[in-house]
CSV table of C-alpha atoms and ligand atoms in Angstrom, one decimal:
chain,number,residue,atom,x,y,z
O,1,MET,CA,-19.4,-10.1,20.9
O,2,ASN,CA,-15.9,-11.2,22.6
O,3,GLY,CA,-15.4,-10.1,25.9
O,4,ARG,CA,-11.6,-10.0,25.4
O,5,ASP,CA,-11.5,-7.7,22.1
O,6,ARG,CA,-10.3,-4.3,22.2
O,7,TYR,CA,-11.3,-1.8,19.9
O,8,PRO,CA,-10.4,0.4,17.9
O,9,GLN,CA,-8.7,-2.9,16.4
O,10,LEU,CA,-7.0,-2.9,13.0
O,11,GLU,CA,-6.8,-6.7,11.6
O,12,VAL,CA,-4.8,-8.3,9.0
O,13,ASP,CA,-5.3,-11.0,7.1
O,14,LEU,CA,-2.0,-13.1,6.7
O,15,GLY,CA,-3.5,-15.3,4.1
O,16,LYS,CA,-4.4,-12.5,1.7
O,17,LEU,CA,-1.4,-10.7,2.2
O,18,LYS,CA,0.7,-13.7,1.4
O,19,GLU,CA,-1.4,-14.2,-1.9
O,20,ASN,CA,-0.8,-10.8,-2.9
O,21,LEU,CA,2.9,-11.4,-2.5
O,22,THR,CA,3.1,-14.4,-4.3
O,23,ALA,CA,0.9,-13.0,-7.3
O,24,LEU,CA,2.7,-10.0,-7.8
O,25,ARG,CA,5.9,-11.6,-7.2
O,26,GLU,CA,5.4,-14.1,-10.2
O,27,ARG,CA,4.1,-11.3,-12.5
O,28,CYS,CA,7.1,-9.6,-11.6
O,29,GLN,CA,9.6,-12.2,-12.2
O,30,ASP,CA,8.2,-13.0,-15.4
O,31,SER,CA,9.6,-10.0,-16.6
O,32,PHE,CA,12.9,-10.1,-14.5
O,33,VAL,CA,12.0,-7.8,-12.1
O,34,GLY,CA,12.8,-8.3,-8.5
O,35,ILE,CA,10.7,-7.3,-5.6
O,36,ILE,CA,12.3,-5.3,-2.2
O,37,GLY,CA,9.4,-5.7,0.7
O,38,VAL,CA,8.7,-2.1,2.1
O,39,VAL,CA,7.3,-2.4,5.6
O,40,LYS,CA,7.0,1.2,6.3
O,41,GLY,CA,3.5,1.5,5.3
O,42,VAL,CA,3.0,-0.7,8.7
O,43,ASN,CA,5.3,0.7,11.0
O,44,ALA,CA,7.0,-2.4,10.6
O,45,TRP,CA,4.4,-4.5,12.0
O,46,ASP,CA,5.9,-7.9,12.9
O,47,ALA,CA,3.4,-9.9,11.9
O,48,VAL,CA,3.8,-8.5,8.3
O,49,VAL,CA,7.5,-8.6,8.3
O,50,ARG,CA,7.3,-12.1,8.9
O,51,VAL,CA,5.2,-12.7,6.0
O,52,PHE,CA,7.8,-10.8,3.8
O,53,ASP,CA,11.0,-12.2,5.6
O,54,GLU,CA,9.4,-15.8,4.4
O,55,ALA,CA,9.0,-15.1,1.0
O,56,GLY,CA,12.9,-14.6,0.7
O,57,LEU,CA,12.8,-11.3,-1.1
O,58,PRO,CA,16.7,-9.5,-1.9
O,59,TYR,CA,15.7,-6.5,0.8
O,60,LEU,CA,13.2,-5.8,3.2
O,61,ALA,CA,13.1,-2.1,3.3
O,62,THR,CA,11.4,0.9,4.9
O,63,SER,CA,12.3,4.5,5.6
O,64,ARG,CA,13.1,4.6,9.4
O,65,LEU,CA,16.2,3.3,10.8
O,66,ASP,CA,14.2,2.6,14.4
O,67,GLN,CA,12.0,0.3,12.4
O,68,LEU,CA,15.1,-1.3,10.8
O,69,GLY,CA,16.2,-1.8,14.2
O,70,LYS,CA,13.2,-3.7,15.4
O,71,LEU,CA,13.5,-6.2,12.5
O,72,ARG,CA,17.1,-6.6,13.4
O,73,GLY,CA,15.6,-7.4,16.5
O,74,MET,CA,13.1,-9.9,15.2
O,75,GLY,CA,16.2,-11.7,13.7
O,76,VAL,CA,15.0,-11.3,10.2
O,77,ARG,CA,17.2,-13.0,7.5
O,78,THR,CA,16.2,-11.0,4.4
O,79,PRO,CA,19.0,-8.2,4.1
O,80,LEU,CA,17.7,-4.6,5.2
O,81,MET,CA,17.8,-1.6,3.4
O,82,LEU,CA,17.3,2.3,4.4
O,83,ILE,CA,14.6,4.0,2.1
O,84,ARG,CA,15.1,7.4,3.0
O,85,VAL,CA,18.3,9.2,2.2
O,86,PRO,CA,20.4,8.9,5.6
O,87,MET,CA,21.0,11.9,7.7
O,88,LEU,CA,24.7,12.9,8.3
O,89,SER,CA,23.9,12.4,12.4
O,90,GLU,CA,22.5,8.6,11.9
O,91,LEU,CA,25.2,7.2,9.8
O,92,ASP,CA,26.9,5.5,12.1
O,93,ASP,CA,23.7,3.8,13.3
O,94,MET,CA,22.9,3.4,9.7
O,95,VAL,CA,25.6,1.3,9.0
O,96,ARG,CA,25.1,-0.9,12.0
O,97,ILE,CA,21.3,-1.5,11.2
O,98,ALA,CA,21.3,-1.8,7.8
O,99,ASP,CA,22.9,-3.5,5.0
O,100,ALA,CA,22.0,-1.2,2.1
O,101,SER,CA,20.6,2.3,1.9
O,102,LEU,CA,19.5,4.9,-0.8
O,103,GLN,CA,21.9,8.0,-1.5
O,104,SER,CA,21.9,11.1,-3.2
O,105,ASP,CA,24.7,13.2,-1.8
O,106,LEU,CA,28.5,12.7,-2.3
O,107,THR,CA,29.1,14.3,1.2
O,108,VAL,CA,26.5,11.5,2.7
O,109,LEU,CA,28.6,9.1,0.5
O,110,ARG,CA,32.0,10.0,1.8
O,111,ALA,CA,31.0,10.3,5.5
O,112,ALA,CA,29.0,6.9,5.0
O,113,ASP,CA,32.1,5.3,3.8
O,114,ALA,CA,34.1,6.3,6.9
O,115,ALA,CA,31.2,5.2,9.1
O,116,ALA,CA,31.3,1.5,7.8
O,117,ALA,CA,35.3,1.7,8.1
O,118,ARG,CA,34.8,2.2,12.0
O,119,ALA,CA,31.9,-0.3,11.8
O,120,GLY,CA,34.0,-2.9,10.1
O,121,LYS,CA,31.5,-3.3,7.5
O,122,THR,CA,30.7,-2.9,3.7
O,123,HIS,CA,27.3,-1.0,3.2
O,124,GLY,CA,25.6,-1.4,-0.4
O,125,VAL,CA,24.1,1.8,-1.8
O,126,LEU,CA,21.7,2.6,-4.6
O,127,LEU,CA,22.3,5.8,-6.2
O,128,MET,CA,18.9,7.9,-6.8
O,129,ILE,CA,18.5,9.9,-9.7
O,130,ASP,CA,15.7,12.7,-9.9
O,131,LEU,CA,13.8,12.1,-13.0
O,132,GLY,CA,11.4,15.0,-12.3
O,133,ASP,CA,9.3,14.4,-8.9
O,134,LEU,CA,11.5,16.8,-7.4
O,135,ARG,CA,12.1,14.3,-3.8
O,136,GLU,CA,15.6,13.2,-3.3
O,137,GLY,CA,18.0,12.2,-5.9
O,138,PHE,CA,21.1,13.8,-8.2
O,139,TRP,CA,19.3,16.0,-10.6
O,140,ASN,CA,22.6,15.8,-13.1
O,141,ALA,CA,23.1,12.4,-14.4
O,142,GLU,CA,27.0,12.8,-14.8
O,143,GLU,CA,26.9,14.1,-11.2
O,144,LEU,CA,25.7,10.8,-10.3
O,145,VAL,CA,28.0,8.7,-12.6
O,146,ASP,CA,30.8,10.4,-11.5
O,147,ALA,CA,29.9,9.6,-7.6
O,148,ALA,CA,29.3,5.5,-8.8
O,149,VAL,CA,33.1,6.0,-10.1
O,150,GLU,CA,34.1,7.0,-6.7
O,151,VAL,CA,32.0,4.9,-4.6
O,152,GLU,CA,33.4,2.0,-6.9
O,153,THR,CA,37.1,3.2,-6.9
O,154,GLU,CA,37.7,5.1,-3.6
O,155,LEU,CA,35.4,4.5,-1.0
O,156,ARG,CA,36.3,0.8,-0.2
O,157,HIS,CA,33.9,0.3,2.6
O,158,LEU,CA,30.9,1.0,0.2
O,159,HIS,CA,29.4,-1.1,-2.2
O,160,LEU,CA,27.4,0.1,-5.3
O,161,LEU,CA,24.4,-1.8,-6.0
O,162,GLY,CA,23.1,0.0,-8.9
O,163,VAL,CA,20.6,3.5,-9.4
O,164,GLY,CA,17.2,4.0,-8.5
O,165,VAL,CA,14.4,6.4,-9.1
O,166,ASN,CA,11.4,7.8,-7.1
O,167,LEU,CA,8.4,9.1,-8.5
O,168,SER,CA,4.6,10.2,-7.9
O,169,CYS,CA,5.6,11.2,-4.4
O,170,TYR,CA,6.2,14.7,-4.1
O,171,GLY,CA,5.5,15.8,-7.3
O,172,SER,CA,3.1,13.0,-8.4
O,173,ILE,CA,5.0,12.4,-11.8
O,174,ARG,CA,3.7,9.1,-13.5
O,175,PRO,CA,6.3,6.5,-13.8
O,176,ASP,CA,6.1,6.2,-17.9
O,177,LYS,CA,8.3,5.1,-20.7
O,178,ARG,CA,10.2,8.0,-20.8
O,179,ASN,CA,11.3,8.1,-17.4
O,180,MET,CA,11.9,4.5,-17.2
O,181,GLN,CA,14.0,4.4,-20.7
O,182,GLY,CA,15.7,7.4,-19.0
O,183,LEU,CA,16.5,5.0,-15.8
O,184,SER,CA,17.7,2.2,-18.2
O,185,SER,CA,20.3,4.4,-20.3
O,186,LEU,CA,21.5,5.8,-16.8
O,187,ALA,CA,22.3,2.1,-15.9
O,188,VAL,CA,24.0,1.7,-18.9
O,189,ASP,CA,26.2,4.7,-18.5
O,190,VAL,CA,26.9,3.7,-14.9
O,191,GLU,CA,28.1,0.5,-16.2
O,192,ARG,CA,30.1,1.8,-18.9
O,193,ALA,CA,31.6,4.2,-16.2
O,194,VAL,CA,32.7,1.3,-13.6
O,195,GLY,CA,33.6,-1.3,-16.0
O,196,ARG,CA,30.9,-4.0,-14.7
O,197,PRO,CA,27.0,-4.7,-14.5
O,198,ILE,CA,25.6,-3.4,-11.5
O,199,GLU,CA,22.8,-5.6,-9.7
O,200,LEU,CA,19.7,-3.4,-9.2
O,201,VAL,CA,18.1,-0.7,-11.4
O,202,SER,CA,15.1,-0.1,-9.1
O,203,GLY,CA,12.0,1.7,-10.8
O,204,GLY,CA,10.3,2.9,-8.2
O,205,ALA,CA,7.3,1.8,-6.0
O,206,SER,CA,3.9,0.6,-6.3
O,207,THR,CA,3.0,3.1,-8.8
O,208,SER,CA,5.6,1.3,-11.0
O,209,THR,CA,3.9,-2.2,-11.2
O,210,TYR,CA,1.3,-1.1,-14.0
O,211,MET,CA,4.2,-1.1,-16.2
O,212,VAL,CA,5.2,-4.6,-15.3
O,213,LEU,CA,1.5,-6.0,-15.5
O,214,ASP,CA,1.2,-4.6,-18.7
O,215,GLY,CA,4.4,-5.5,-20.2
O,216,THR,CA,5.9,-2.0,-21.0
O,217,MET,CA,8.6,-1.7,-18.2
O,218,PRO,CA,12.0,-1.5,-20.2
O,219,GLY,CA,14.6,-4.5,-20.0
O,220,ARG,CA,17.1,-2.9,-17.9
O,221,VAL,CA,14.5,-1.9,-15.1
O,222,ASN,CA,15.2,-5.2,-12.9
O,223,ASN,CA,13.6,-4.1,-9.6
O,224,LEU,CA,10.9,-2.7,-8.1
O,225,ARG,CA,10.5,-1.4,-4.1
O,226,LEU,CA,7.1,-2.2,-2.8
O,227,GLY,CA,4.8,-1.6,0.0
O,228,GLU,CA,1.4,-0.2,-0.7
O,229,ILE,CA,0.4,-2.7,-3.9
O,230,LEU,CA,1.3,-5.6,-1.7
O,231,LEU,CA,-0.5,-4.3,1.3
O,232,VAL,CA,-3.7,-3.0,0.3
O,233,GLY,CA,-3.8,-4.6,-3.4
O,234,ARG,CA,-3.6,-1.5,-5.4
O,235,ALA,CA,-1.8,1.8,-6.4
O,236,ASN,CA,-2.6,5.0,-8.0
O,237,TYR,CA,-3.3,5.7,-11.8
O,238,GLY,CA,-6.0,3.0,-11.6
O,239,CYS,CA,-3.5,0.3,-11.1
O,240,ASP,CA,-5.9,-2.2,-9.7
O,241,PRO,CA,-5.2,-5.6,-10.7
O,242,ASP,CA,-8.1,-8.1,-10.5
O,243,PHE,CA,-6.1,-10.6,-8.7
O,244,THR,CA,-5.1,-9.1,-5.5
O,245,HIS,CA,-6.9,-8.8,-2.2
O,246,LYS,CA,-7.8,-5.3,-1.4
O,247,ASP,CA,-9.2,-6.6,2.5
O,248,VAL,CA,-6.0,-7.5,3.6
O,249,PHE,CA,-6.7,-4.9,6.5
O,250,THR,CA,-9.8,-4.1,8.2
O,251,LEU,CA,-10.4,-1.9,11.0
O,252,ARG,CA,-12.8,-2.7,13.6
O,253,ALA,CA,-14.9,0.5,16.0
O,254,GLU,CA,-17.4,0.3,18.4
O,255,VAL,CA,-20.4,2.2,18.2
O,256,VAL,CA,-20.5,4.1,21.6
O,257,GLU,CA,-23.6,6.3,20.9
O,258,CYS,CA,-26.6,5.8,17.8
O,259,ARG,CA,-29.6,8.2,18.0
O,260,ASP,CA,-31.5,10.5,15.9
O,261,LYS,CA,-30.1,14.2,15.3
O,262,PRO,CA,-30.8,16.8,13.2
O,263,SER,CA,-27.9,17.1,10.0
O,264,PHE,CA,-27.3,20.5,10.5
O,265,PRO,CA,-25.6,21.8,13.9
O,266,VAL,CA,-27.5,24.1,15.8
O,267,GLY,CA,-26.3,27.5,16.9
O,268,GLN,CA,-24.0,30.1,15.3
O,269,LEU,CA,-21.3,28.3,13.2
O,270,THR,CA,-17.7,29.0,13.5
O,271,VAL,CA,-15.0,26.5,12.7
O,272,ASP,CA,-14.9,22.8,14.1
O,273,ALA,CA,-11.7,21.3,16.4
O,274,PHE,CA,-9.5,21.6,13.7
O,275,GLY,CA,-10.0,25.3,12.9
O,276,ARG,CA,-11.8,24.6,9.6
O,277,VAL,CA,-15.4,25.8,8.4
O,278,GLY,CA,-17.2,22.8,7.8
O,279,HIS,CA,-20.1,22.0,4.9
O,280,TYR,CA,-23.0,20.5,6.4
O,281,VAL,CA,-25.8,19.5,4.5
O,282,ASP,CA,-29.5,19.8,5.9
O,283,ARG,CA,-31.2,16.2,5.3
O,284,GLY,CA,-33.3,16.4,8.2
O,285,VAL,CA,-33.6,14.4,11.3
O,286,ARG,CA,-31.4,11.1,10.8
O,287,ARG,CA,-30.2,8.3,12.8
O,288,ARG,CA,-26.3,9.0,13.6
O,289,ALA,CA,-23.9,7.0,14.9
O,290,ILE,CA,-20.5,7.6,17.1
O,291,ILE,CA,-17.5,5.4,17.1
O,292,ASP,CA,-15.0,5.7,19.4
O,293,VAL,CA,-11.8,6.1,16.9
O,294,GLY,CA,-11.0,9.5,15.4
O,295,LYS,CA,-8.7,11.8,13.2
O,296,VAL,CA,-5.5,10.9,15.8
O,297,ASP,CA,-5.8,7.5,14.7
O,298,TYR,CA,-6.4,7.1,11.2
O,299,GLY,CA,-5.8,11.1,9.5
O,300,ASP,CA,-8.7,11.8,7.3
O,301,PRO,CA,-12.0,10.2,7.6
O,302,ALA,CA,-12.3,10.1,3.8
O,303,ASP,CA,-9.8,7.1,4.0
O,304,LEU,CA,-12.0,5.0,5.9
O,305,PHE,CA,-14.4,2.6,3.7
O,306,PRO,CA,-17.7,1.1,5.7
O,307,ARG,CA,-18.1,-2.7,5.1
O,308,MET,CA,-21.6,-2.3,5.6
O,309,ALA,CA,-23.7,-0.6,2.5
O,310,GLY,CA,-25.4,2.0,4.0
O,311,VAL,CA,-23.3,3.4,6.1
O,312,GLU,CA,-22.0,6.8,5.3
O,313,VAL,CA,-18.9,8.7,6.8
O,314,LEU,CA,-20.1,11.9,7.6
O,315,GLY,CA,-16.9,13.4,9.3
O,316,ALA,CA,-14.8,13.1,12.6
O,317,SER,CA,-12.8,14.9,15.7
O,318,SER,CA,-9.7,13.8,17.0
O,319,ASP,CA,-11.2,11.2,18.9
O,320,HIS,CA,-14.7,10.6,17.2
O,321,THR,CA,-15.9,9.6,13.8
O,322,ILE,CA,-19.6,10.5,13.1
O,323,LEU,CA,-21.4,7.9,10.6
O,324,ASP,CA,-25.0,8.3,8.9
O,325,VAL,CA,-27.0,5.2,9.5
O,326,GLU,CA,-29.7,6.2,8.5
O,327,ALA,CA,-30.3,3.9,5.8
O,328,VAL,CA,-29.4,0.9,8.1
O,329,LYS,CA,-30.9,2.2,11.4
O,330,ASP,CA,-32.5,-1.0,12.6
O,331,ARG,CA,-29.4,-2.6,12.2
O,332,ILE,CA,-26.9,-0.7,14.5
O,333,LYS,CA,-26.9,-0.3,18.5
O,334,VAL,CA,-24.7,0.7,20.8
O,335,GLY,CA,-22.0,-1.8,21.4
O,336,ASP,CA,-22.2,-3.0,18.2
O,337,VAL,CA,-19.0,-3.4,16.1
O,338,LEU,CA,-18.7,-1.6,12.6
O,339,GLU,CA,-16.0,-3.0,10.1
O,340,PHE,CA,-14.2,-0.5,8.1
O,341,GLY,CA,-11.7,-1.2,4.8
O,342,VAL,CA,-8.4,1.8,4.9
O,343,ASN,CA,-6.4,2.8,2.4
O,344,TYR,CA,-2.7,3.0,2.3
O,345,ALA,CA,-2.8,6.9,3.9
O,346,SER,CA,-5.0,5.4,6.6
O,347,LEU,CA,-2.6,2.1,7.4
O,348,VAL,CA,0.2,4.5,7.9
O,349,ASN,CA,-1.6,6.3,10.5
O,350,LEU,CA,-3.6,3.2,12.0
O,351,THR,CA,-0.5,0.9,12.9
O,352,ASN,CA,1.6,4.0,14.3
O,353,THR,CA,-1.0,5.1,17.0
O,354,PRO,CA,-0.6,3.2,20.4
O,355,GLY,CA,-4.2,3.1,20.7
O,356,VAL,CA,-5.0,0.9,18.0
O,357,GLU,CA,-4.7,-2.9,18.7
O,358,LEU,CA,-3.5,-4.8,16.2
O,359,VAL,CA,-4.7,-8.2,15.7
O,360,THR,CA,-3.8,-11.1,13.2
O,361,LYS,CA,-5.8,-13.3,11.4
O,362,GLU,CA,-4.3,-16.6,10.2
B,1,PLP,C1,7.5,4.3,0.5
B,1,PLP,C2,8.8,4.2,-0.4
B,1,PLP,C3,8.5,3.0,-1.3
B,1,PLP,C4,7.4,2.1,-1.3
B,1,PLP,O1,6.3,2.9,-1.9
B,1,PLP,P1,4.8,2.2,-1.8
B,1,PLP,O2,3.9,3.3,-2.5
B,1,PLP,O3,4.5,1.7,-0.6
B,1,PLP,O4,5.0,0.8,-2.9
B,1,PLP,C5,9.6,2.7,-2.3
B,1,PLP,N1,10.9,3.5,-2.4
B,1,PLP,C6,10.7,4.9,-1.6
B,1,PLP,C7,11.9,5.2,-1.3
B,1,PLP,C8,10.0,5.1,-0.8
B,1,PLP,O5,10.2,6.1,0.0
């Protein structure tokens, strides 16, 4: 073991990340779909940001202004987009830091215009329509078209970039032909109302990628905002392309205890550290290992995937994860470092926790 390494440690393989980006970008380009690179899934980790920045994408995006501020500080060349609809209270910061944002409310649009005027800037806006997922967006298409006309003709410090939709977030609604065609026809209505073509018709996030890959994305949709599929190589609904790396990120954690114990807790059962009733299967005495990383670091132990076959995640408390290593008991001892794959959920958590060392592999 290298004495300098600190654990828990999350490694990003920059070569694999680049390959994911290049592969997805080429396939999207074949369908005339551009990619906005979303970095909120890794808390705007600078190594990841650099890879996305070098790709020359139309925008880099994240949901939080502090992360966009960090990107500004890094001197990225790609324009920056805020992809959480902004608070009125942050508009002055927003127009200073971000070049563009998602918008869903006329009050906010008018205030953003005033803030942009004060800052002497022009700020791009993508108007969001809610097509059923019930997160952000205008519910009524006519209301959105009216807002687009007001932005175009009256809000001089805003630039109407286009329209967008968000799906499979709150309401777990699947992107499909029907809602993408709805977005396409909305784009046509907006263009007719403002009398010019709009630049962006943004059909959602990673969960919409499958429609590009299987050639069913309607022609007017020309943009996706992608984080998950670039970072972990897959998205929900079985969008699991065979050309992406799933192991861009690796979590490494150190074994601090490894011994035989019963598999069923001994004593009166109440609740665990989080107030929940546990479920334990009595499999007799088995070899168990503890690693010093826990729910505070990654969220849910079900979102960790042991790379060594035979290692099983049993559960966790705030700061410890308990593994069953009976099947590989001759291969694991205290001080060993075990590797895990992560998914988007654990990745978001691990990169937002100061106790996790972030390292890069070129
Ligand atoms: C997070 C987010 C994205 C990117 O989602 P992924 O699942 O990471 O691709 C796109 N758009 C909006 C509005 C988001 O909040």
